[in-house]
Amino acid sequence: MPLPLSQGNWNPCTYARPFIDPRAVAKRAIPAKTMYDTIAQHCGGLQVETTFAYLISERGRFIPNSQGGARHGLDGVDPHQIKRVFFLGAQGGAALLGIQLHPTDSDGYADLRQNTHLDSTDVQLLATCSGLANWHDNGAFCARCGERTTYAAAGWERKCLGCARIEYPRTDPSIIVAIHDQNDRILVAHNTRWRPTYASLVAGFMEMGEAPEQTVARETLEEVGLHVDRIEYVASQAWPFPRSLMLGYRARVVDGAGLEPVVDGVEIDWARWYTREEYGVALKNGQIEAPGPISIARAIIRHWYGQPLPGDE
């Protein structure tokens, strides 16, 4: 099952992170060769000879390069616009940095969640940058003592200036489930915060002590009032908007149980069953809108549909 945020190919060079200050490289305070030598020392002799940067802003936005890709040379980056820099690893003789820019207008930016033409590694690394930036923006103070924290380990840690506690980027596990009936119809639902025609699968966060299969059953009952069994894991996808890990499942309504969705009208205001033919027609005539192109929700629906969805390239 193609999952655009989970198919990148690069070396994260995690052992080099504590010894690298990519901020100094990006702001021309030290030569890039110093970083390259550190990578070679701590990443099994890996040789790099150039640097590429991914330029990101708020809400999953990034700046494409002149060819429509995502990688930029450092020469084209204004040091005064840099807010934070993350060391992402290396690929093909290049060191990879993520650069979070200070907020500005949206001219020249693209929405990562709506892009399907980018290289799979670039998509995954842009998403990683977005997640790291969000984590730093919300992690300025220590959860233990309340003192300020500071950037550390090339952007992969925050260290408390008071009690020296180290915090790492957090990932919150969530489930997303394709619910089927005995005739293999699929259920899609509309959240009250979404665009009027946008519809997706039932999803929700795991609670403390739950197994993901228990979360599937609980969220399905809470959101659409259906009892399910035959719960099967499908695939997972990091979703750092801001920091989730989506665990994908399929499940079937319990034999003999009711099939009429019951929604709360507060979080979910409608949910409907579709055959494959009905779903395709609804997409074509604009009755509903499918989940975004890089989401696991779309991948699961497309797998059930058995062919590209109307509108796919």
PDB file of C-alpha atoms in Angstrom:
ATOM      1  CA  MET A   1       0.000   0.000   0.000  1.00  0.00           C
ATOM      2  CA  PRO A   2       1.696   3.267  -1.093  1.00  0.00           C
ATOM      3  CA  LEU A   3       2.086   5.625   1.888  1.00  0.00           C
ATOM      4  CA  PRO A   4       3.771   8.857   0.777  1.00  0.00           C
ATOM      5  CA  LEU A   5       4.990   9.854   4.263  1.00  0.00           C
ATOM      6  CA  SER A   6       6.536   6.463   5.019  1.00  0.00           C
ATOM      7  CA  GLN A   7       8.691   5.531   2.031  1.00  0.00           C
ATOM      8  CA  GLY A   8      11.723   7.826   2.183  1.00  0.00           C
ATOM      9  CA  ASN A   9      15.284   6.569   1.857  1.00  0.00           C
ATOM     10  CA  TRP A  10      18.099   8.332   3.715  1.00  0.00           C
ATOM     11  CA  ASN A  11      20.558   7.790   6.582  1.00  0.00           C
ATOM     12  CA  PRO A  12      19.386   9.689   9.688  1.00  0.00           C
ATOM     13  CA  CYS A  13      22.917   9.656  11.189  1.00  0.00           C
ATOM     14  CA  THR A  14      21.479   9.720  14.701  1.00  0.00           C
ATOM     15  CA  TYR A  15      24.903   9.259  16.332  1.00  0.00           C
ATOM     16  CA  ALA A  16      26.137  12.549  14.874  1.00  0.00           C
ATOM     17  CA  ARG A  17      23.310  14.712  16.234  1.00  0.00           C
ATOM     18  CA  PRO A  18      24.865  15.509  19.657  1.00  0.00           C
ATOM     19  CA  PHE A  19      28.056  16.759  17.977  1.00  0.00           C
ATOM     20  CA  ILE A  20      26.607  18.888  15.156  1.00  0.00           C
ATOM     21  CA  ASP A  21      25.391  22.475  15.243  1.00  0.00           C
ATOM     22  CA  PRO A  22      23.615  22.862  11.883  1.00  0.00           C
ATOM     23  CA  ARG A  23      22.516  26.379  12.916  1.00  0.00           C
ATOM     24  CA  ALA A  24      26.111  27.567  12.710  1.00  0.00           C
ATOM     25  CA  VAL A  25      26.510  25.994   9.269  1.00  0.00           C
ATOM     26  CA  ALA A  26      23.267  27.477   7.942  1.00  0.00           C
ATOM     27  CA  LYS A  27      24.163  30.927   9.239  1.00  0.00           C
ATOM     28  CA  ARG A  28      27.710  30.658   7.807  1.00  0.00           C
ATOM     29  CA  ALA A  29      29.234  30.836  11.300  1.00  0.00           C
ATOM     30  CA  ILE A  30      31.321  27.702  10.673  1.00  0.00           C
ATOM     31  CA  PRO A  31      32.265  26.038   7.363  1.00  0.00           C
ATOM     32  CA  ALA A  32      30.144  23.149   6.127  1.00  0.00           C
ATOM     33  CA  LYS A  33      33.295  20.985   6.029  1.00  0.00           C
ATOM     34  CA  THR A  34      33.308  20.950   9.827  1.00  0.00           C
ATOM     35  CA  MET A  35      29.881  19.323   9.744  1.00  0.00           C
ATOM     36  CA  TYR A  36      30.981  16.869   7.046  1.00  0.00           C
ATOM     37  CA  ASP A  37      33.966  15.770   9.120  1.00  0.00           C
ATOM     38  CA  THR A  38      31.734  15.229  12.148  1.00  0.00           C
ATOM     39  CA  ILE A  39      29.322  13.126  10.080  1.00  0.00           C
ATOM     40  CA  ALA A  40      32.179  10.973   8.802  1.00  0.00           C
ATOM     41  CA  GLN A  41      33.499  10.516  12.344  1.00  0.00           C
ATOM     42  CA  HIS A  42      30.190   9.475  13.911  1.00  0.00           C
ATOM     43  CA  CYS A  43      28.339   7.807  11.033  1.00  0.00           C
ATOM     44  CA  GLY A  44      30.607   4.955  10.036  1.00  0.00           C
ATOM     45  CA  GLY A  45      32.872   6.960   7.759  1.00  0.00           C
ATOM     46  CA  LEU A  46      29.971   8.241   5.649  1.00  0.00           C
ATOM     47  CA  GLN A  47      31.359  10.793   3.199  1.00  0.00           C
ATOM     48  CA  VAL A  48      29.394  13.925   2.320  1.00  0.00           C
ATOM     49  CA  GLU A  49      30.498  16.834   0.200  1.00  0.00           C
ATOM     50  CA  THR A  50      27.529  19.156  -0.157  1.00  0.00           C
ATOM     51  CA  THR A  51      24.466  20.390   1.737  1.00  0.00           C
ATOM     52  CA  PHE A  52      20.788  20.634   0.836  1.00  0.00           C
ATOM     53  CA  ALA A  53      18.130  22.367   2.890  1.00  0.00           C
ATOM     54  CA  TYR A  54      14.351  22.054   3.177  1.00  0.00           C
ATOM     55  CA  LEU A  55      12.652  25.386   3.876  1.00  0.00           C
ATOM     56  CA  ILE A  56       9.493  25.172   5.946  1.00  0.00           C
ATOM     57  CA  SER A  57       7.111  27.527   7.719  1.00  0.00           C
ATOM     58  CA  GLU A  58       3.903  27.052   9.704  1.00  0.00           C
ATOM     59  CA  ARG A  59       1.119  24.521   9.146  1.00  0.00           C
ATOM     60  CA  GLY A  60       2.969  22.134   6.836  1.00  0.00           C
ATOM     61  CA  ARG A  61       3.982  24.795   4.307  1.00  0.00           C
ATOM     62  CA  PHE A  62       7.281  24.717   2.449  1.00  0.00           C
ATOM     63  CA  ILE A  63       9.104  26.639  -0.276  1.00  0.00           C
ATOM     64  CA  PRO A  64       9.623  24.653  -3.502  1.00  0.00           C
ATOM     65  CA  ASN A  65      12.836  25.139  -5.447  1.00  0.00           C
ATOM     66  CA  SER A  66      12.898  26.536  -8.990  1.00  0.00           C
ATOM     67  CA  GLN A  67      12.314  23.050 -10.463  1.00  0.00           C
ATOM     68  CA  GLY A  68       9.305  22.387  -8.237  1.00  0.00           C
ATOM     69  CA  GLY A  69      11.202  20.082  -5.897  1.00  0.00           C
ATOM     70  CA  ALA A  70      12.021  20.669  -2.248  1.00  0.00           C
ATOM     71  CA  ARG A  71      15.823  20.843  -1.878  1.00  0.00           C
ATOM     72  CA  HIS A  72      17.661  24.173  -1.777  1.00  0.00           C
ATOM     73  CA  GLY A  73      21.323  25.098  -1.662  1.00  0.00           C
ATOM     74  CA  LEU A  74      22.438  27.062   1.387  1.00  0.00           C
ATOM     75  CA  ASP A  75      23.600  29.938  -0.806  1.00  0.00           C
ATOM     76  CA  GLY A  76      19.984  30.807  -1.537  1.00  0.00           C
ATOM     77  CA  VAL A  77      18.943  30.995   2.123  1.00  0.00           C
ATOM     78  CA  ASP A  78      18.847  34.374   3.875  1.00  0.00           C
ATOM     79  CA  PRO A  79      20.460  33.799   7.313  1.00  0.00           C
ATOM     80  CA  HIS A  80      18.289  36.545   8.808  1.00  0.00           C
ATOM     81  CA  GLN A  81      15.127  34.584   7.977  1.00  0.00           C
ATOM     82  CA  ILE A  82      16.256  31.440   9.829  1.00  0.00           C
ATOM     83  CA  LYS A  83      14.362  30.590  12.996  1.00  0.00           C
ATOM     84  CA  ARG A  84      15.677  27.050  13.637  1.00  0.00           C
ATOM     85  CA  VAL A  85      17.759  24.436  11.851  1.00  0.00           C
ATOM     86  CA  PHE A  86      17.462  20.641  12.147  1.00  0.00           C
ATOM     87  CA  PHE A  87      20.002  18.055  11.071  1.00  0.00           C
ATOM     88  CA  LEU A  88      18.076  15.363   9.190  1.00  0.00           C
ATOM     89  CA  GLY A  89      20.849  13.036   8.020  1.00  0.00           C
ATOM     90  CA  ALA A  90      22.518  12.320   4.703  1.00  0.00           C
ATOM     91  CA  GLN A  91      21.725  10.890   1.299  1.00  0.00           C
ATOM     92  CA  GLY A  92      23.839  10.402  -1.814  1.00  0.00           C
ATOM     93  CA  GLY A  93      26.832  12.396  -0.576  1.00  0.00           C
ATOM     94  CA  ALA A  94      24.728  15.282   0.738  1.00  0.00           C
ATOM     95  CA  ALA A  95      24.002  16.448   4.262  1.00  0.00           C
ATOM     96  CA  LEU A  96      20.308  17.262   4.724  1.00  0.00           C
ATOM     97  CA  LEU A  97      19.110  20.146   6.873  1.00  0.00           C
ATOM     98  CA  GLY A  98      15.629  21.333   7.704  1.00  0.00           C
ATOM     99  CA  ILE A  99      15.336  25.098   8.101  1.00  0.00           C
ATOM    100  CA  GLN A 100      12.355  26.637   9.855  1.00  0.00           C
ATOM    101  CA  LEU A 101      11.865  30.196   8.661  1.00  0.00           C
ATOM    102  CA  HIS A 102      10.367  33.059  10.624  1.00  0.00           C
ATOM    103  CA  PRO A 103       6.672  33.593   9.841  1.00  0.00           C
ATOM    104  CA  THR A 104       6.100  35.720   6.772  1.00  0.00           C
ATOM    105  CA  ASP A 105       3.518  36.037   4.010  1.00  0.00           C
ATOM    106  CA  SER A 106       2.553  32.931   2.064  1.00  0.00           C
ATOM    107  CA  ASP A 107       3.908  33.987  -1.337  1.00  0.00           C
ATOM    108  CA  GLY A 108       5.942  31.183  -2.851  1.00  0.00           C
ATOM    109  CA  TYR A 109       4.849  28.558  -0.318  1.00  0.00           C
ATOM    110  CA  ALA A 110       3.159  25.236  -1.066  1.00  0.00           C
ATOM    111  CA  ASP A 111       1.017  22.998   1.154  1.00  0.00           C
ATOM    112  CA  LEU A 112       2.793  19.719   1.824  1.00  0.00           C
ATOM    113  CA  ARG A 113      -0.488  17.892   2.447  1.00  0.00           C
ATOM    114  CA  GLN A 114      -1.708  18.681  -1.069  1.00  0.00           C
ATOM    115  CA  ASN A 115       1.477  17.751  -2.973  1.00  0.00           C
ATOM    116  CA  THR A 116       1.827  14.416  -4.737  1.00  0.00           C
ATOM    117  CA  HIS A 117       4.643  15.116  -7.202  1.00  0.00           C
ATOM    118  CA  LEU A 118       7.553  15.321  -4.750  1.00  0.00           C
ATOM    119  CA  ASP A 119      10.178  12.643  -4.232  1.00  0.00           C
ATOM    120  CA  SER A 120       9.130  10.256  -1.430  1.00  0.00           C
ATOM    121  CA  THR A 121      12.208  11.075   0.657  1.00  0.00           C
ATOM    122  CA  ASP A 122      11.561  14.795   0.307  1.00  0.00           C
ATOM    123  CA  VAL A 123       7.938  14.400   1.387  1.00  0.00           C
ATOM    124  CA  GLN A 124       8.903  12.425   4.476  1.00  0.00           C
ATOM    125  CA  LEU A 125      11.660  14.853   5.455  1.00  0.00           C
ATOM    126  CA  LEU A 126       9.443  17.901   4.958  1.00  0.00           C
ATOM    127  CA  ALA A 127       6.881  16.269   7.236  1.00  0.00           C
ATOM    128  CA  THR A 128       9.625  15.542   9.764  1.00  0.00           C
ATOM    129  CA  CYS A 129      10.688  19.206   9.672  1.00  0.00           C
ATOM    130  CA  SER A 130       7.101  20.318  10.182  1.00  0.00           C
ATOM    131  CA  GLY A 131       6.718  18.054  13.212  1.00  0.00           C
ATOM    132  CA  LEU A 132      10.014  19.175  14.756  1.00  0.00           C
ATOM    133  CA  ALA A 133       9.166  22.846  14.231  1.00  0.00           C
ATOM    134  CA  ASN A 134       5.781  22.437  15.910  1.00  0.00           C
ATOM    135  CA  TRP A 135       7.364  20.590  18.832  1.00  0.00           C
ATOM    136  CA  HIS A 136       9.959  23.331  19.392  1.00  0.00           C
ATOM    137  CA  ASP A 137       7.346  26.075  19.096  1.00  0.00           C
ATOM    138  CA  ASN A 138       5.348  24.472  21.914  1.00  0.00           C
ATOM    139  CA  GLY A 139       8.213  23.257  24.107  1.00  0.00           C
ATOM    140  CA  ALA A 140       9.760  26.467  25.417  1.00  0.00           C
ATOM    141  CA  PHE A 141       9.238  25.548  29.088  1.00  0.00           C
ATOM    142  CA  CYS A 142      10.098  22.457  31.133  1.00  0.00           C
ATOM    143  CA  ALA A 143       7.193  20.207  32.107  1.00  0.00           C
ATOM    144  CA  ARG A 144       8.979  19.283  35.366  1.00  0.00           C
ATOM    145  CA  CYS A 145      10.151  22.600  36.838  1.00  0.00           C
ATOM    146  CA  GLY A 146       8.763  25.287  34.541  1.00  0.00           C
ATOM    147  CA  GLU A 147      12.109  26.818  33.583  1.00  0.00           C
ATOM    148  CA  ARG A 148      12.992  27.640  30.000  1.00  0.00           C
ATOM    149  CA  THR A 149      14.303  24.935  27.703  1.00  0.00           C
ATOM    150  CA  THR A 150      16.785  25.278  24.889  1.00  0.00           C
ATOM    151  CA  TYR A 151      17.464  23.672  21.510  1.00  0.00           C
ATOM    152  CA  ALA A 152      19.933  20.731  21.644  1.00  0.00           C
ATOM    153  CA  ALA A 153      21.217  17.709  19.683  1.00  0.00           C
ATOM    154  CA  ALA A 154      20.862  19.370  16.266  1.00  0.00           C
ATOM    155  CA  GLY A 155      17.176  20.040  16.912  1.00  0.00           C
ATOM    156  CA  TRP A 156      16.241  16.583  18.243  1.00  0.00           C
ATOM    157  CA  GLU A 157      16.233  17.481  21.960  1.00  0.00           C
ATOM    158  CA  ARG A 158      15.283  20.316  24.286  1.00  0.00           C
ATOM    159  CA  LYS A 159      17.250  20.714  27.514  1.00  0.00           C
ATOM    160  CA  CYS A 160      15.922  22.459  30.595  1.00  0.00           C
ATOM    161  CA  LEU A 161      18.094  25.358  31.789  1.00  0.00           C
ATOM    162  CA  GLY A 162      16.898  24.763  35.339  1.00  0.00           C
ATOM    163  CA  CYS A 163      16.860  21.050  36.170  1.00  0.00           C
ATOM    164  CA  ALA A 164      18.749  19.826  33.058  1.00  0.00           C
ATOM    165  CA  ARG A 165      15.878  17.513  32.101  1.00  0.00           C
ATOM    166  CA  ILE A 166      16.051  16.438  28.454  1.00  0.00           C
ATOM    167  CA  GLU A 167      12.875  16.097  26.411  1.00  0.00           C
ATOM    168  CA  TYR A 168      12.591  14.379  23.045  1.00  0.00           C
ATOM    169  CA  PRO A 169      10.085  14.915  20.224  1.00  0.00           C
ATOM    170  CA  ARG A 170       6.855  13.184  21.218  1.00  0.00           C
ATOM    171  CA  THR A 171       4.624  11.065  19.007  1.00  0.00           C
ATOM    172  CA  ASP A 172       0.978  10.437  19.937  1.00  0.00           C
ATOM    173  CA  PRO A 173      -0.449   7.100  18.708  1.00  0.00           C
ATOM    174  CA  SER A 174      -3.818   7.276  16.973  1.00  0.00           C
ATOM    175  CA  ILE A 175      -6.009   4.829  15.088  1.00  0.00           C
ATOM    176  CA  ILE A 176      -7.826   5.265  11.803  1.00  0.00           C
ATOM    177  CA  VAL A 177     -10.225   2.594  10.628  1.00  0.00           C
ATOM    178  CA  ALA A 178     -12.076   1.590   7.473  1.00  0.00           C
ATOM    179  CA  ILE A 179     -15.417   0.269   8.712  1.00  0.00           C
ATOM    180  CA  HIS A 180     -17.195  -2.213   6.421  1.00  0.00           C
ATOM    181  CA  ASP A 181     -20.534  -3.965   6.501  1.00  0.00           C
ATOM    182  CA  GLN A 182     -21.306  -7.524   5.365  1.00  0.00           C
ATOM    183  CA  ASN A 183     -21.569  -6.301   1.745  1.00  0.00           C
ATOM    184  CA  ASP A 184     -18.138  -4.615   1.877  1.00  0.00           C
ATOM    185  CA  ARG A 185     -19.540  -1.108   1.786  1.00  0.00           C
ATOM    186  CA  ILE A 186     -17.348   1.513   3.453  1.00  0.00           C
ATOM    187  CA  LEU A 187     -18.384   4.124   6.000  1.00  0.00           C
ATOM    188  CA  VAL A 188     -17.103   7.690   5.724  1.00  0.00           C
ATOM    189  CA  ALA A 189     -17.905  10.475   8.159  1.00  0.00           C
ATOM    190  CA  HIS A 190     -17.818  14.270   8.296  1.00  0.00           C
ATOM    191  CA  ASN A 191     -16.257  16.148  11.214  1.00  0.00           C
ATOM    192  CA  THR A 192     -17.942  19.431  12.035  1.00  0.00           C
ATOM    193  CA  ARG A 193     -14.602  21.304  11.709  1.00  0.00           C
ATOM    194  CA  TRP A 194     -14.024  20.176   8.103  1.00  0.00           C
ATOM    195  CA  ARG A 195     -15.085  21.623   4.779  1.00  0.00           C
ATOM    196  CA  PRO A 196     -18.742  20.796   4.019  1.00  0.00           C
ATOM    197  CA  THR A 197     -18.057  17.959   1.526  1.00  0.00           C
ATOM    198  CA  TYR A 198     -14.842  16.569   3.027  1.00  0.00           C
ATOM    199  CA  ALA A 199     -15.333  13.066   4.438  1.00  0.00           C
ATOM    200  CA  SER A 200     -12.881  10.571   5.852  1.00  0.00           C
ATOM    201  CA  LEU A 201     -12.557   7.483   8.019  1.00  0.00           C
ATOM    202  CA  VAL A 202     -13.239   7.239  11.730  1.00  0.00           C
ATOM    203  CA  ALA A 203     -10.106   8.088  13.733  1.00  0.00           C
ATOM    204  CA  GLY A 204      -9.076   8.940  17.276  1.00  0.00           C
ATOM    205  CA  PHE A 205      -6.292   8.966  19.837  1.00  0.00           C
ATOM    206  CA  MET A 206      -5.392   5.979  21.973  1.00  0.00           C
ATOM    207  CA  GLU A 207      -6.047   6.378  25.671  1.00  0.00           C
ATOM    208  CA  MET A 208      -3.662   5.343  28.417  1.00  0.00           C
ATOM    209  CA  GLY A 209      -3.584   1.563  28.830  1.00  0.00           C
ATOM    210  CA  GLU A 210      -5.499   0.775  25.630  1.00  0.00           C
ATOM    211  CA  ALA A 211      -4.417  -1.611  22.919  1.00  0.00           C
ATOM    212  CA  PRO A 212      -4.996  -0.093  19.460  1.00  0.00           C
ATOM    213  CA  GLU A 213      -7.685  -2.675  18.669  1.00  0.00           C
ATOM    214  CA  GLN A 214      -9.576  -1.547  21.763  1.00  0.00           C
ATOM    215  CA  THR A 215      -9.282   2.045  20.573  1.00  0.00           C
ATOM    216  CA  VAL A 216     -10.767   1.045  17.206  1.00  0.00           C
ATOM    217  CA  ALA A 217     -13.813  -0.497  18.898  1.00  0.00           C
ATOM    218  CA  ARG A 218     -14.253   2.406  21.331  1.00  0.00           C
ATOM    219  CA  GLU A 219     -13.847   5.209  18.794  1.00  0.00           C
ATOM    220  CA  THR A 220     -16.195   3.497  16.323  1.00  0.00           C
ATOM    221  CA  LEU A 221     -18.881   3.180  18.978  1.00  0.00           C
ATOM    222  CA  GLU A 222     -18.370   6.738  20.269  1.00  0.00           C
ATOM    223  CA  GLU A 223     -18.243   8.476  16.893  1.00  0.00           C
ATOM    224  CA  VAL A 224     -20.764   6.562  14.784  1.00  0.00           C
ATOM    225  CA  GLY A 225     -22.578   4.266  17.229  1.00  0.00           C
ATOM    226  CA  LEU A 226     -21.526   0.982  15.570  1.00  0.00           C
ATOM    227  CA  HIS A 227     -20.243  -2.228  17.130  1.00  0.00           C
ATOM    228  CA  VAL A 228     -17.339  -3.781  15.186  1.00  0.00           C
ATOM    229  CA  ASP A 229     -15.210  -6.907  15.283  1.00  0.00           C
ATOM    230  CA  ARG A 230     -12.774  -8.628  12.863  1.00  0.00           C
ATOM    231  CA  ILE A 231     -10.373  -5.781  13.558  1.00  0.00           C
ATOM    232  CA  GLU A 232      -7.251  -6.130  11.388  1.00  0.00           C
ATOM    233  CA  TYR A 233      -4.119  -3.999  11.235  1.00  0.00           C
ATOM    234  CA  VAL A 234      -3.379  -2.591   7.757  1.00  0.00           C
ATOM    235  CA  ALA A 235      -0.449  -0.154   7.883  1.00  0.00           C
ATOM    236  CA  SER A 236       0.940   2.814   9.820  1.00  0.00           C
ATOM    237  CA  GLN A 237       1.979   6.331   8.880  1.00  0.00           C
ATOM    238  CA  ALA A 238       3.690   9.095  10.793  1.00  0.00           C
ATOM    239  CA  TRP A 239       1.460  12.171  10.659  1.00  0.00           C
ATOM    240  CA  PRO A 240       3.432  15.048  12.222  1.00  0.00           C
ATOM    241  CA  PHE A 241       0.632  17.615  11.873  1.00  0.00           C
ATOM    242  CA  PRO A 242       1.389  18.133  14.671  1.00  0.00           C
ATOM    243  CA  ARG A 243       2.759  14.814  16.037  1.00  0.00           C
ATOM    244  CA  SER A 244       0.667  11.677  15.497  1.00  0.00           C
ATOM    245  CA  LEU A 245       1.431   8.119  14.476  1.00  0.00           C
ATOM    246  CA  MET A 246      -1.605   6.852  12.573  1.00  0.00           C
ATOM    247  CA  LEU A 247      -2.214   3.117  12.988  1.00  0.00           C
ATOM    248  CA  GLY A 248      -4.456   1.994  10.146  1.00  0.00           C
ATOM    249  CA  TYR A 249      -7.084  -0.739  10.602  1.00  0.00           C
ATOM    250  CA  ARG A 250     -10.060  -2.282   8.920  1.00  0.00           C
ATOM    251  CA  ALA A 251     -13.037  -3.647  10.849  1.00  0.00           C
ATOM    252  CA  ARG A 252     -16.498  -5.055  10.170  1.00  0.00           C
ATOM    253  CA  VAL A 253     -19.814  -4.364  11.830  1.00  0.00           C
ATOM    254  CA  VAL A 254     -20.759  -7.248  14.134  1.00  0.00           C
ATOM    255  CA  ASP A 255     -23.136  -9.711  12.464  1.00  0.00           C
ATOM    256  CA  GLY A 256     -26.685  -8.953  13.506  1.00  0.00           C
ATOM    257  CA  ALA A 257     -25.842  -5.506  14.881  1.00  0.00           C
ATOM    258  CA  GLY A 258     -27.492  -2.376  13.554  1.00  0.00           C
ATOM    259  CA  LEU A 259     -25.998  -0.649  10.510  1.00  0.00           C
ATOM    260  CA  GLU A 260     -27.509   2.806  10.951  1.00  0.00           C
ATOM    261  CA  PRO A 261     -24.784   5.257  12.037  1.00  0.00           C
ATOM    262  CA  VAL A 262     -25.608   7.299  15.121  1.00  0.00           C
ATOM    263  CA  VAL A 263     -23.539  10.488  15.370  1.00  0.00           C
ATOM    264  CA  ASP A 264     -23.299  12.959  18.237  1.00  0.00           C
ATOM    265  CA  GLY A 265     -23.883  16.065  16.122  1.00  0.00           C
ATOM    266  CA  VAL A 266     -21.056  17.838  17.933  1.00  0.00           C
ATOM    267  CA  GLU A 267     -17.853  16.225  16.655  1.00  0.00           C
ATOM    268  CA  ILE A 268     -19.396  14.172  13.818  1.00  0.00           C
ATOM    269  CA  ASP A 269     -22.499  15.493  12.077  1.00  0.00           C
ATOM    270  CA  TRP A 270     -23.008  12.797   9.427  1.00  0.00           C
ATOM    271  CA  ALA A 271     -21.752   9.370   8.414  1.00  0.00           C
ATOM    272  CA  ARG A 272     -22.796   7.360   5.328  1.00  0.00           C
ATOM    273  CA  TRP A 273     -22.264   3.986   3.727  1.00  0.00           C
ATOM    274  CA  TYR A 274     -21.026   3.708   0.125  1.00  0.00           C
ATOM    275  CA  THR A 275     -20.552   0.896  -2.345  1.00  0.00           C
ATOM    276  CA  ARG A 276     -17.575   1.308  -4.660  1.00  0.00           C
ATOM    277  CA  GLU A 277     -19.813   2.508  -7.456  1.00  0.00           C
ATOM    278  CA  GLU A 278     -21.641   4.976  -5.199  1.00  0.00           C
ATOM    279  CA  TYR A 279     -18.390   6.317  -3.789  1.00  0.00           C
ATOM    280  CA  GLY A 280     -16.917   6.917  -7.241  1.00  0.00           C
ATOM    281  CA  VAL A 281     -20.056   8.707  -8.414  1.00  0.00           C
ATOM    282  CA  ALA A 282     -20.149  10.857  -5.264  1.00  0.00           C
ATOM    283  CA  LEU A 283     -16.540  11.949  -5.852  1.00  0.00           C
ATOM    284  CA  LYS A 284     -17.156  12.741  -9.511  1.00  0.00           C
ATOM    285  CA  ASN A 285     -20.245  14.864  -8.906  1.00  0.00           C
ATOM    286  CA  GLY A 286     -18.712  16.730  -5.943  1.00  0.00           C
ATOM    287  CA  GLN A 287     -21.096  15.324  -3.343  1.00  0.00           C
ATOM    288  CA  ILE A 288     -18.094  14.346  -1.226  1.00  0.00           C
ATOM    289  CA  GLU A 289     -14.358  15.048  -1.204  1.00  0.00           C
ATOM    290  CA  ALA A 290     -11.812  12.300  -0.507  1.00  0.00           C
ATOM    291  CA  PRO A 291      -9.052  12.590   2.124  1.00  0.00           C
ATOM    292  CA  GLY A 292      -5.853  14.391   1.135  1.00  0.00           C
ATOM    293  CA  PRO A 293      -3.381  12.826  -1.315  1.00  0.00           C
ATOM    294  CA  ILE A 294      -0.599  12.038   1.169  1.00  0.00           C
ATOM    295  CA  SER A 295      -2.828  10.654   3.941  1.00  0.00           C
ATOM    296  CA  ILE A 296      -3.138   7.051   5.072  1.00  0.00           C
ATOM    297  CA  ALA A 297      -6.924   7.568   4.984  1.00  0.00           C
ATOM    298  CA  ARG A 298      -6.810   8.033   1.216  1.00  0.00           C
ATOM    299  CA  ALA A 299      -4.446   5.064   0.815  1.00  0.00           C
ATOM    300  CA  ILE A 300      -6.806   2.764   2.738  1.00  0.00           C
ATOM    301  CA  ILE A 301      -9.861   3.962   0.805  1.00  0.00           C
ATOM    302  CA  ARG A 302      -8.034   3.597  -2.521  1.00  0.00           C
ATOM    303  CA  HIS A 303      -6.993   0.051  -1.570  1.00  0.00           C
ATOM    304  CA  TRP A 304     -10.651  -0.828  -0.899  1.00  0.00           C
ATOM    305  CA  TYR A 305     -11.767   0.948  -4.106  1.00  0.00           C
ATOM    306  CA  GLY A 306      -9.400  -1.248  -6.121  1.00  0.00           C
ATOM    307  CA  GLN A 307      -8.212   1.432  -8.566  1.00  0.00           C
ATOM    308  CA  PRO A 308      -7.186   5.100  -8.620  1.00  0.00           C
ATOM    309  CA  LEU A 309      -9.873   7.349  -7.204  1.00  0.00           C
ATOM    310  CA  PRO A 310     -11.557   9.831  -9.550  1.00  0.00           C
ATOM    311  CA  GLY A 311      -9.242  12.836  -9.628  1.00  0.00           C
ATOM    312  CA  ASP A 312      -6.043  10.851  -9.039  1.00  0.00           C
ATOM    313  CA  GLU A 313      -3.322  11.505 -11.580  1.00  0.00           C
TER     314      GLU A 313
END
